[in-house]
Coordinates of C-alpha atoms in Angstrom, one line a residue:
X1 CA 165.5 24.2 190.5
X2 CA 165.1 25.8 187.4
X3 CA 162.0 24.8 185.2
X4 CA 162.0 23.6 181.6
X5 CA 161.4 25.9 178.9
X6 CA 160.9 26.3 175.4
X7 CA 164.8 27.7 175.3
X8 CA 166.5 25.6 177.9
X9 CA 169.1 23.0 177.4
X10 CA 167.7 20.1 179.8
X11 CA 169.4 17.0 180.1
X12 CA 167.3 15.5 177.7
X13 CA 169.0 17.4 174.9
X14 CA 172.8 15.9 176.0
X15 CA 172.0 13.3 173.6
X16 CA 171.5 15.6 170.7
X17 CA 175.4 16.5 171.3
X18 CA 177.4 14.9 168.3
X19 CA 180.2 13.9 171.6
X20 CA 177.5 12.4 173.5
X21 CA 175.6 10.5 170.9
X22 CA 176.5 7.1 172.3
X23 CA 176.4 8.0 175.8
X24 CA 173.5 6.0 177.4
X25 CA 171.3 6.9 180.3
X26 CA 171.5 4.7 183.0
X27 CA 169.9 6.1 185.9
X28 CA 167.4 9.6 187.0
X29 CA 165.0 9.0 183.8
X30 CA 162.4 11.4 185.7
X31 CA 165.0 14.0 186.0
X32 CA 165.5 14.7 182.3
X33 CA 163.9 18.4 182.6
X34 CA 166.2 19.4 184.7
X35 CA 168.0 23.0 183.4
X36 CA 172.0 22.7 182.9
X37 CA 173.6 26.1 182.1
X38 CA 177.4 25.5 182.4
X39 CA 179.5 22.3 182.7
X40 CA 182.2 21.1 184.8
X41 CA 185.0 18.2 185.1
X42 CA 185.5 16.5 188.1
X43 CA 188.6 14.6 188.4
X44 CA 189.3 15.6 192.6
X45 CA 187.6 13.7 195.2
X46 CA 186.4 16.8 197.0
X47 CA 185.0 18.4 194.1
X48 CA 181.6 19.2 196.0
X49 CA 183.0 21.8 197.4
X50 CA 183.7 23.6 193.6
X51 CA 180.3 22.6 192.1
X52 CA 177.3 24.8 191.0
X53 CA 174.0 24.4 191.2
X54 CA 172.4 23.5 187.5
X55 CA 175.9 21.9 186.4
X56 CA 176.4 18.7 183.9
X57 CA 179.1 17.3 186.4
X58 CA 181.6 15.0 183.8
X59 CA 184.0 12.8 185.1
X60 CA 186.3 9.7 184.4
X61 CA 185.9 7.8 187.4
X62 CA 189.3 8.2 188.6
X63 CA 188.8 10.2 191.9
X64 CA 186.5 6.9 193.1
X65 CA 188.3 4.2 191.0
X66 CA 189.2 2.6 194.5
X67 CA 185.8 3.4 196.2
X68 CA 183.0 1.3 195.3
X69 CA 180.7 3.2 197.5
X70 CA 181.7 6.7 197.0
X71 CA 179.1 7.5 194.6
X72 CA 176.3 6.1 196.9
X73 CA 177.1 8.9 199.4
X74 CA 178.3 11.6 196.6
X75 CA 175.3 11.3 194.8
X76 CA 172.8 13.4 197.3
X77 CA 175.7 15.7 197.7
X78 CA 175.3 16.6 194.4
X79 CA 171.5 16.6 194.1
X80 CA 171.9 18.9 197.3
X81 CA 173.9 21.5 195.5
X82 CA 171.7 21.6 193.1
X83 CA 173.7 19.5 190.6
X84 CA 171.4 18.7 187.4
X85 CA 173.0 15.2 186.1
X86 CA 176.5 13.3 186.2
X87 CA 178.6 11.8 183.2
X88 CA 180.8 9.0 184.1
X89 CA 183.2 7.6 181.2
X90 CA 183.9 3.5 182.0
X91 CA 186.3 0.8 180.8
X92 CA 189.2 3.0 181.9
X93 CA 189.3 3.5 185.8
X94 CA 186.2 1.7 186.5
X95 CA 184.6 -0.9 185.1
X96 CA 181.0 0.2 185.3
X97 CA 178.7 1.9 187.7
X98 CA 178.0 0.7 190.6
X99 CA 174.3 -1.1 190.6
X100 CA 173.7 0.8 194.5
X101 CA 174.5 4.2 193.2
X102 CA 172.6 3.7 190.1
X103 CA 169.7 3.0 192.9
X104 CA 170.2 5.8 194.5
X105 CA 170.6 8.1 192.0
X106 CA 166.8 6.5 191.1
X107 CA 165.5 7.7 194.3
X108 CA 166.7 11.2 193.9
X109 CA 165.5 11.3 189.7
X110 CA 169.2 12.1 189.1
X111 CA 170.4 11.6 185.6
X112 CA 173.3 9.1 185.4
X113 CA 175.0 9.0 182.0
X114 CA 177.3 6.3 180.6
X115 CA 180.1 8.2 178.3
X116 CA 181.7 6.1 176.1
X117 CA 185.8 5.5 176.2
X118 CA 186.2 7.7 173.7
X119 CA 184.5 11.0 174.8
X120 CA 186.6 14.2 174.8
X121 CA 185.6 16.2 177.7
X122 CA 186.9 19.4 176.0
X123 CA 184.6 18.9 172.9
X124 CA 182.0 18.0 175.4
X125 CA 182.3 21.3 177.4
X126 CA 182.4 23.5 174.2
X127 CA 179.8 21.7 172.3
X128 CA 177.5 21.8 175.1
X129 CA 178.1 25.7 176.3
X130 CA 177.3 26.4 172.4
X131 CA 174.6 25.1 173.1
X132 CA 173.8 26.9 176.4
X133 CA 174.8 30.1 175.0
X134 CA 173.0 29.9 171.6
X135 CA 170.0 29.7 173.6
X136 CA 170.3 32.4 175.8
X137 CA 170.7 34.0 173.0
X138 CA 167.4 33.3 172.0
X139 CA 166.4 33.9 175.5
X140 CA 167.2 37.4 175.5
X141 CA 165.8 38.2 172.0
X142 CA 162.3 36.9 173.2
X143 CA 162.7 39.3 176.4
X144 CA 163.5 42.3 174.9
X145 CA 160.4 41.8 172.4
X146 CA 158.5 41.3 174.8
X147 CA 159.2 44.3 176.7
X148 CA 159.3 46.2 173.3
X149 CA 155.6 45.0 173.3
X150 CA 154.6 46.5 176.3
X151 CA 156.4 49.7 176.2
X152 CA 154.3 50.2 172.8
X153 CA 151.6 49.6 174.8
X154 CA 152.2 52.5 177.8
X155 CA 153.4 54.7 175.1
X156 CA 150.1 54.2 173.0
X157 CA 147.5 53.6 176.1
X158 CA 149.0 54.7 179.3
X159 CA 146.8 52.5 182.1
X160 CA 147.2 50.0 184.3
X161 CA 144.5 48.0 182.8
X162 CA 145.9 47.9 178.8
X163 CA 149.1 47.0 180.6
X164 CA 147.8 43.9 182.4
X165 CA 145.8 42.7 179.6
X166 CA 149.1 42.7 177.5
X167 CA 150.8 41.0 180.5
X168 CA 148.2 38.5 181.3
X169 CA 147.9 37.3 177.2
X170 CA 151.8 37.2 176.9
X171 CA 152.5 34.8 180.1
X172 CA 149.2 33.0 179.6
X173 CA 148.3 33.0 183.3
X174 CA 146.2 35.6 185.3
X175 CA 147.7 39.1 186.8
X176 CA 146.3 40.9 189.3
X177 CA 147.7 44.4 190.7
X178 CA 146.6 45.1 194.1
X179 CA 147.4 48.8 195.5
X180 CA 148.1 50.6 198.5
X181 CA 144.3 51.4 198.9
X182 CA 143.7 47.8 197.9
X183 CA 142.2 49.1 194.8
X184 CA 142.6 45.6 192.6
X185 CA 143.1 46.1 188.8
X186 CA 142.6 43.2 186.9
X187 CA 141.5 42.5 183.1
X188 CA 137.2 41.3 183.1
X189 CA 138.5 37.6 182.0
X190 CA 140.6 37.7 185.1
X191 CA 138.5 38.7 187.3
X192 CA 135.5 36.2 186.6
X193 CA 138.0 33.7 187.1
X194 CA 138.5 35.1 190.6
X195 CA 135.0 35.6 191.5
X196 CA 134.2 37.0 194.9
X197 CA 137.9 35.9 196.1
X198 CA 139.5 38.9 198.2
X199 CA 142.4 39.7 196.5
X200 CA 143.1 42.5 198.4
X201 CA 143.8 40.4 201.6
X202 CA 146.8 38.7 199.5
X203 CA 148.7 42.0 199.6
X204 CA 147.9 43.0 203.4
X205 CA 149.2 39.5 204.4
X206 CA 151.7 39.2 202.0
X207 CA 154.3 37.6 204.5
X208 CA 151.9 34.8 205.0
X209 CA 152.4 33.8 201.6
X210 CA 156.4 33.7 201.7
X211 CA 156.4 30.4 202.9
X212 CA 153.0 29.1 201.9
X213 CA 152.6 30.8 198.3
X214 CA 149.7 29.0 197.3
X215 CA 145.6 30.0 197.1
X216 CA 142.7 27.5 196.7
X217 CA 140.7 28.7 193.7
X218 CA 137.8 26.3 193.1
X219 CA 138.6 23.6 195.5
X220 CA 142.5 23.6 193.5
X221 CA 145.3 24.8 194.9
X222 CA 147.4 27.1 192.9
X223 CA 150.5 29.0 192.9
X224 CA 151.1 32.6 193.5
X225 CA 154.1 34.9 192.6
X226 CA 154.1 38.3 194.6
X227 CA 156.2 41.0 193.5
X228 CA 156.6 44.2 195.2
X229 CA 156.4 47.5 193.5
X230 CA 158.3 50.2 195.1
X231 CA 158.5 53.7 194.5
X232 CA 160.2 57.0 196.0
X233 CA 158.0 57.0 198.6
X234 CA 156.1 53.6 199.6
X235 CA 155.9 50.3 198.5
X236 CA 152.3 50.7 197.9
X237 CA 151.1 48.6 195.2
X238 CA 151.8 44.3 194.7
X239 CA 151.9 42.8 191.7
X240 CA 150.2 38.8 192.1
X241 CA 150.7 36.2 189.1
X242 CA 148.8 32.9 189.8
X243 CA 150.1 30.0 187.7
X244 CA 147.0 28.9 186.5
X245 CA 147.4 27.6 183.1
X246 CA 151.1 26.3 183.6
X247 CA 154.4 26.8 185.6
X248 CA 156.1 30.1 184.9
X249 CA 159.2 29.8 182.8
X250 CA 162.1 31.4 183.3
X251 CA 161.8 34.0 180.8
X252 CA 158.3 35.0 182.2
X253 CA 159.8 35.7 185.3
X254 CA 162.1 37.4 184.2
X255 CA 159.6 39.3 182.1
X256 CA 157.8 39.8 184.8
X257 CA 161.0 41.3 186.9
X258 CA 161.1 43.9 183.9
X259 CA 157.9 45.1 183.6
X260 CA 157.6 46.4 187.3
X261 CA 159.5 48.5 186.5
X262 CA 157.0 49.9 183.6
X263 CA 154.4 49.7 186.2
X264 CA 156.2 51.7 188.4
X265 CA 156.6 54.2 185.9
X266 CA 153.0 54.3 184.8
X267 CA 152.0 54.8 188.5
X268 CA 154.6 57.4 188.9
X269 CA 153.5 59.2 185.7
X270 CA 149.4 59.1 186.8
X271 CA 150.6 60.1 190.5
X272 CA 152.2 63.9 188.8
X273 CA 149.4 64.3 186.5
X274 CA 147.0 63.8 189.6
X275 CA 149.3 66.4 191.4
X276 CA 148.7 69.1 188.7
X277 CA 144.6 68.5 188.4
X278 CA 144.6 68.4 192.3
X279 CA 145.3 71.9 192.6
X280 CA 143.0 73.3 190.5
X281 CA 140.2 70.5 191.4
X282 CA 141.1 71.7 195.4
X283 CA 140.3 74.9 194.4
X284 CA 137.2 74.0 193.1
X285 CA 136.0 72.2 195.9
X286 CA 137.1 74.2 198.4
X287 CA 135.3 77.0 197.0
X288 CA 131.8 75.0 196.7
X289 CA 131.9 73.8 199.8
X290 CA 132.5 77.1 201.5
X291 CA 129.8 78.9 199.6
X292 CA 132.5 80.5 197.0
X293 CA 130.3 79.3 194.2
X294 CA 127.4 81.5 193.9
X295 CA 125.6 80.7 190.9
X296 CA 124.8 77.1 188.7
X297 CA 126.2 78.6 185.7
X298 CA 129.8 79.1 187.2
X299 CA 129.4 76.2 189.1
X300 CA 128.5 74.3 185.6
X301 CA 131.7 75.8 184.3
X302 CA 134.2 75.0 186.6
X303 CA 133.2 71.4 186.6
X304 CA 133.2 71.6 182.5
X305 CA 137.0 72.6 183.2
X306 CA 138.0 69.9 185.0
X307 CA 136.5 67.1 183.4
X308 CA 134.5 65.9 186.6
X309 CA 131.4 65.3 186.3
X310 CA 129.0 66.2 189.4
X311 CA 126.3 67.7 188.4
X312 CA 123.0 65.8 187.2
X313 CA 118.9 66.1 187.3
X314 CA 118.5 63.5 190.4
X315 CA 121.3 64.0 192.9
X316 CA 121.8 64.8 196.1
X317 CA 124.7 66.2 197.9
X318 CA 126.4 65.7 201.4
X319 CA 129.4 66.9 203.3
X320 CA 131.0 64.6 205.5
X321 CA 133.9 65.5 207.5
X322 CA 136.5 63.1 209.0
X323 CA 137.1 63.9 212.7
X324 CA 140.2 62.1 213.9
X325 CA 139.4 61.3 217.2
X326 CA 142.6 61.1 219.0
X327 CA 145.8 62.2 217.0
X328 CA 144.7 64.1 213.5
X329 CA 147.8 63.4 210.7
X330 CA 149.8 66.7 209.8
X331 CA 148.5 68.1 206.4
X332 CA 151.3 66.1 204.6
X333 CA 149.9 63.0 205.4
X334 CA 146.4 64.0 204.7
X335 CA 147.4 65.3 201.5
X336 CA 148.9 62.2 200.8
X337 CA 146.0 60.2 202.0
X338 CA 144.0 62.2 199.5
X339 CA 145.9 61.6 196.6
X340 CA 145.6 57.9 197.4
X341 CA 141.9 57.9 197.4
X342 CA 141.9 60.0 194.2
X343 CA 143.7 57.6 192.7
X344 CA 142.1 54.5 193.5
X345 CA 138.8 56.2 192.6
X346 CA 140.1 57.2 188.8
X347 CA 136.2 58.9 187.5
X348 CA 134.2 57.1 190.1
X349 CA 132.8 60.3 190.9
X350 CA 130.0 59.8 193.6
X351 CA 132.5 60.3 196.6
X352 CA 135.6 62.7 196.3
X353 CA 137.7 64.0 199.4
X354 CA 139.6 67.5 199.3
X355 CA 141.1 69.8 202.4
X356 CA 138.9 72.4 203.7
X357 CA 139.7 74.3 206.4
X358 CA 142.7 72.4 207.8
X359 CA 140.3 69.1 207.6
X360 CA 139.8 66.6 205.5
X361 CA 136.1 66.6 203.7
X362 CA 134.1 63.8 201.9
X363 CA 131.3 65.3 198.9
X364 CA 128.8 62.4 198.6
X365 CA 127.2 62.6 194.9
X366 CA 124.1 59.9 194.4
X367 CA 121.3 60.0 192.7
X368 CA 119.0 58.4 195.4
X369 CA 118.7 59.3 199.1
X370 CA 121.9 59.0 200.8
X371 CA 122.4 55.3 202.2
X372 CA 125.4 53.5 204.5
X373 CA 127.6 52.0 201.2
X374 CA 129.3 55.3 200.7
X375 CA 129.9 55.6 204.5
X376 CA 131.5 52.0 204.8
X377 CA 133.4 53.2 201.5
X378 CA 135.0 56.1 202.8
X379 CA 135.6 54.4 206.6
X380 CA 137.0 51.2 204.7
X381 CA 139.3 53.4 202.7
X382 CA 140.4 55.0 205.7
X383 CA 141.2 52.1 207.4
X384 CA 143.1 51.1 205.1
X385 CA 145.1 53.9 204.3
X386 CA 145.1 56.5 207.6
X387 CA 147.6 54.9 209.6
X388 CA 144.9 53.0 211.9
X389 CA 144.3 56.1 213.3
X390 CA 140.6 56.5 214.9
X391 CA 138.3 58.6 213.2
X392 CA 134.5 59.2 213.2
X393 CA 132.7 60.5 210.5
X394 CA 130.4 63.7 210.7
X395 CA 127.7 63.6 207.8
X396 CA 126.0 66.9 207.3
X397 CA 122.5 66.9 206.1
X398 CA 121.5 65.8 202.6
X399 CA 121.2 69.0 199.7
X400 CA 119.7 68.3 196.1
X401 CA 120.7 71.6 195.0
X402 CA 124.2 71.7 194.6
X403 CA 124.5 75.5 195.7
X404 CA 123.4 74.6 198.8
X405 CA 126.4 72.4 199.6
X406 CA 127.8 74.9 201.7
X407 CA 124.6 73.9 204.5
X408 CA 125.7 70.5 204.0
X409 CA 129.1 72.0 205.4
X410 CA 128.4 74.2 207.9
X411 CA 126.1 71.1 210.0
X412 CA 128.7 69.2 209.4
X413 CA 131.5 71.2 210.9
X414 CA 128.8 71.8 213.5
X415 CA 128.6 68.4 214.4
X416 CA 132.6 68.0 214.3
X417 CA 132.6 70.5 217.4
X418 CA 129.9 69.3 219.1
X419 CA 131.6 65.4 219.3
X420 CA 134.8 67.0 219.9
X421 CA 133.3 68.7 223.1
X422 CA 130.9 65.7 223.9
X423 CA 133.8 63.5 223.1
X424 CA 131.9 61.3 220.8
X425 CA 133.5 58.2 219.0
X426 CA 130.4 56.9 217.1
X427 CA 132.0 55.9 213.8
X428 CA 129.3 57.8 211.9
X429 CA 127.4 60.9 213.2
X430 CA 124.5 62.5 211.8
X431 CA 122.9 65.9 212.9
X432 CA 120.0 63.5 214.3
X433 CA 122.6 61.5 216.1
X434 CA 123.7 64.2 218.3
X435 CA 120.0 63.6 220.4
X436 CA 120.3 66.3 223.3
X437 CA 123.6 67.4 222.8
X438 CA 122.5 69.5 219.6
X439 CA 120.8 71.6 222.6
X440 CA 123.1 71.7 225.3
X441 CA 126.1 73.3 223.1
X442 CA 123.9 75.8 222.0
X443 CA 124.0 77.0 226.0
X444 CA 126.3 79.8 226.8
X445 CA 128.3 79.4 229.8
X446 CA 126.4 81.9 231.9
X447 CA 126.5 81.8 235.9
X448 CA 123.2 79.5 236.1
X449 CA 124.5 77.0 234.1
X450 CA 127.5 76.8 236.5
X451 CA 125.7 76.7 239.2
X452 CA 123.4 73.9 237.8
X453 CA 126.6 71.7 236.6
X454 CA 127.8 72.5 240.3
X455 CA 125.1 71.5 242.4
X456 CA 126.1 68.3 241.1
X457 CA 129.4 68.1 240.2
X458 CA 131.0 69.6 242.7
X459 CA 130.4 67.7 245.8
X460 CA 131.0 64.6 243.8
X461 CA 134.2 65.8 242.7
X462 CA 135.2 66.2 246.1
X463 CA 134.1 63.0 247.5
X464 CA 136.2 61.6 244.7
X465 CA 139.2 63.4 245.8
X466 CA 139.0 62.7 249.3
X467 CA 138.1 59.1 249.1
X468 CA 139.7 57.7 245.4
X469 CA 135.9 56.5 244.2
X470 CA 134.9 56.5 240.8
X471 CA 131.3 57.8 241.9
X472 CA 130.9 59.9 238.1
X473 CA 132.3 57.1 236.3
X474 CA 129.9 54.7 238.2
X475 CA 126.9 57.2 237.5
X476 CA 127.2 57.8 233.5
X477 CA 127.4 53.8 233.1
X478 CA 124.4 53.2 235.5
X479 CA 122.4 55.7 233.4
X480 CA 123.9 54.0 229.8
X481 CA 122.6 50.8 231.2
X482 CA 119.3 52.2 232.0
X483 CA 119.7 51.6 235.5
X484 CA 120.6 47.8 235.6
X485 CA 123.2 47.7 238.3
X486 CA 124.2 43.9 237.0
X487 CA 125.0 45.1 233.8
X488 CA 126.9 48.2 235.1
X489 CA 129.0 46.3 237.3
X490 CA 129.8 43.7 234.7
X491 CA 130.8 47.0 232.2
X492 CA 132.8 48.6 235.3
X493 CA 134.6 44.6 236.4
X494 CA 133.3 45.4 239.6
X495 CA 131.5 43.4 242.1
X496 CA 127.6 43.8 242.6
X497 CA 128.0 45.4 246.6
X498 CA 130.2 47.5 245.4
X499 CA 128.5 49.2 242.7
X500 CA 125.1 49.2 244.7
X501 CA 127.3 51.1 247.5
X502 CA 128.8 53.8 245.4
X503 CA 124.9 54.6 244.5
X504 CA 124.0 54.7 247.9
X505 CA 126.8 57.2 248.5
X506 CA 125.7 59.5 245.1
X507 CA 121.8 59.7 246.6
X508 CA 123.5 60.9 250.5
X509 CA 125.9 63.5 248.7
X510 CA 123.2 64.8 246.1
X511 CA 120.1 64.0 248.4
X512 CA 117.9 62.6 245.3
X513 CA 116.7 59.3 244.0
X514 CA 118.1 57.9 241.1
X515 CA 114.7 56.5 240.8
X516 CA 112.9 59.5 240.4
X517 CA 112.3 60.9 237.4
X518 CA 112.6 64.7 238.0
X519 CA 116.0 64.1 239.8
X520 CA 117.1 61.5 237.4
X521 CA 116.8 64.1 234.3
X522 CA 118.2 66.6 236.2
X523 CA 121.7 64.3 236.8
X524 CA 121.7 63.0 233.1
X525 CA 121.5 66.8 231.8
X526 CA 124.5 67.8 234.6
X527 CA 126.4 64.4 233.6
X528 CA 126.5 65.6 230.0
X529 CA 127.2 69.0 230.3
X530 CA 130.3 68.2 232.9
X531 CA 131.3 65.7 229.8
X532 CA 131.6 69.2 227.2
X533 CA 133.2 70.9 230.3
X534 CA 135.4 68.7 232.4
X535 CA 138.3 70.9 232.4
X536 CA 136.7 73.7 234.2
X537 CA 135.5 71.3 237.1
X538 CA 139.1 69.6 237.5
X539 CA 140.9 72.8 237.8
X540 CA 139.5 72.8 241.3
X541 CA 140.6 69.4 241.5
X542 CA 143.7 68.6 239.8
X543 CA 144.4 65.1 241.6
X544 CA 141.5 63.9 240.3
X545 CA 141.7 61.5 236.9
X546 CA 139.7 63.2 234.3
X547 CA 139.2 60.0 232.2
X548 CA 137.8 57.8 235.4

């Protein structure tokens, strides 16, 4: 049901109607706001099938003049299609209105109005479309000023945030745009109004709020209005009204409906600038962090160039490269990924992300020792945006000259093959991280250490084959549980006796003691170096499951 607004012609303004001056309202007092925006004459008994919602239904009586209860049964009918109010002439073919309808009509806070004998339902109709039309009229003007108003405001400051603040002071409620990186831009007055509330979460579980569009915003329950924002490629970003301050009108929806379509165009319009300063700023960053940049001077030039400011007395540098740990994106997808991040980071400009390589690189700028915020920024921002791909992050060591960023790099990259051949999945992975394996893939793969990896290996390998037994699988989680077998049968869902077998088996095979410590190391260091190498070992034994 439409809302009343300053513009509207309500059922309360029927009276102002020079035909319907003596017409009296007998029934539906509560339902006076209601919107009517055409009117029609009823003088058929099935008439509810031609109705239309927000309609000033008038009639004469005639199609119930024998049917003292029709209106009692006619009258939800009506409120059901959405009917605003009903004008029933008397004294010709019915007396008056019937007390029961005028009850029910009550109920519903449907307006019943008494038309005298001497209404003209043609004057009626055209008096009260003038009306209608004279103020959608009016309507229109304050719509297309509005949106003059705004377009002045892109074409003078072209941001998100000048946008909003004209947006939020024209409806007089708060607006909040949530991107596809759950970036949220709202105006400072909004935003204390909001507090710590995660707005972001409204726009990743938008379809909970179709049917339940409501938030609780200290301890009172408010409205929402979501409004998608789509573009060529995604619909990435939601626009969120909250009716705060007072219902929306019809003309700020309708506003509202409008200027999406500036947003879009604004986002649209930052999106192929970014495009054109991404090149060159690639460039740039993909030449520092490959040791392209050679001295400060051209380093302090290039950054001059491209407006970004990265260099400073107290910072320190880091590389950290984004291993994808199963299925890595194709570079259109990470390129898009990157644009994304660069756009939700505007000149935030202690983390930026460019290719290097074929991978996808973080630069860490901070002016303190590098802490875990940045990391949970870049891995919540991947989340978000990467597909729900897996991912782990390889930091490379922290540089306070910038010229050695390049160092940063190189352990970095380091550390991306070693996980890749250790298949590691720590979320984030530091040189330090890496504990023994920073030694064993410095090993070449000479004939000693085959031999070593097969004195063990092998024979378990083929009791594996032979028998279907898990005996590696059982090994590496009794030595990651520090030898508890409860906790390693708990980890494998297998029972105790079995688990205390399989060991019994290993030390016959292998003819050590798990609880020696000479033997013990010597298993650990073979375990990890079949991990980096399992594909030699099952080409011998091809039945066998690799992943067990």
């Amino acid at each position: 049901m439409l809302k009343e607004t300053s513009t509207s012609f309500t059922c309360s303004d029927l009276k102002s109607i020079p035909q319907l001056r003596d017409a009296k309202l007998r029934a539906g007092s509560e339902g006076l706001t209601r919107v009517i925006t055409r009117v029609n004459i009823m003088e058929v008994p099935d008439v509810i099938h031609w109705v239309q919602s927000h309609e000033f239904l008038v009639t004469t009586g005639y199609p119930f003049k024998d049917k003292p209860d029709f209106l009692e049964k006619f009258i939800p009918q009506l409120v059901k299609k959405g009917v605003s109010a009903i004008g029933i002439k008397t004294k010709r073919f019915i007396e008056e209105i019937p007390k029961e309808a005028l009850e029910i009509a009550n109920q519903y806070h449907f307006p019943i109005f008494e038309l005298p004998p001497s209404t003209v339902f043609s004057n009626v109709v055209r008096e009260v479309m003038e009306q209608i039309i004279s103020r959608d009229t009016a309507k229109v003007t304050i719509l297309q000023d509005r949106i003059h108003q705004l377009t002045q405001s892109i074409l003078f400051n072209d941001s998100i945030d000048t946008l909003l603040m004209s947006l939020e002071k024209m409806l007089g409620n708060p607006v909040i745009l949530v991107n596809r990186t759950s970036r949220v831009y709202a105006t400072s007055h909004c935003k204390k109004i909001m507090g710590d509330m995660p707005l972001w979460n409204i726009r990743h579980n938008h379809n909970d709020y179709i049917h339940h569009p409501f938030i609780i915003l200290n301890d009172k329950k408010i409205k929402i209005h979501l409004t998608h924002i789509h573009d060529h490629e995604v619909n990435d970003s939601v626009l969120i009204l909250l009716e705060k301050n007072h219902e929306l009108s019809v003309i700020d929806k309708l506003t509202i409906e409008r200027v999406c379509f500036l947003i879009r165009f604004v986002i649209l319009n930052a999106r192929s600038r970014l495009a054109i300063a991404s090149k060159y700023m690639d460039q740039f960053l993909q030449d520092w962090l490959l040791g392209g940049v050679v001295n400060l001077n051209d380093l302090k030039l290039r950054e001059k160039s491209l407006d970004h400011h990265i260099l400073g007395d107290d910072c320190h540098y880091r590389a950290i490269i984004v291993n994808w740990n199963k299925q890595k994106p194709e570079i259109d997808q990470l390129t898009k990924i990157i644009d994304e991040f660069r756009l939700s980071q505007r000149r935030r400009v202690n983390l930026t992300v460019t290719l290097a390589a074929g991978e996808m690189v973080f630069i860490s700028i901070s002016s303190k020792s590098y802490k875990g915020d940045l990391n949970h920024k870049m891995s919540h921002f991947l989340k978000t945006i990467a597909l729900n791909l897996p991912f782990s992050l390889c930091i490379g060591k922290s540089v306070k000259n910038p010229l050695h960023l390049h160092q940063s790099y190189i352990q970095a990259k380091n550390i991306q093959q070693v996980i890749q051949k250790c298949t590691i999945s720590d979320d984030y992975v530091t040189y330090d991280k890496l504990g023994i394996y920073q030694i064993l893939y410095l090993l070449p793969d000479c004939p000693e250490r085959t031999a070593f990896e097969s004195r063990f290996m092998v024979p378990l390998l083929d009791y594996e084959q032979k028998n279907n037994t898990p005996l590696i699988a059982t090994m590496m989680c009794y030595f990651k549980n520090n030898g508890n077998v409860k906790r390693t049968a708990e980890q494998m869902y297998t029972h105790y006796n079995t688990i205390l077998y399989r060991l019994e088996r290993i030390k016959e095979i292998l003819n050590v003691r798990l609880d020696d410590e000479k033997d013990s190391l010597q298993i650990q260091i073979a375990l990890k170096l079949f991990q980096m190498n399992k594909e030699k070992f099952y080409q011998a034994a091809p039945q066998t499951d690799p992943n067990q």
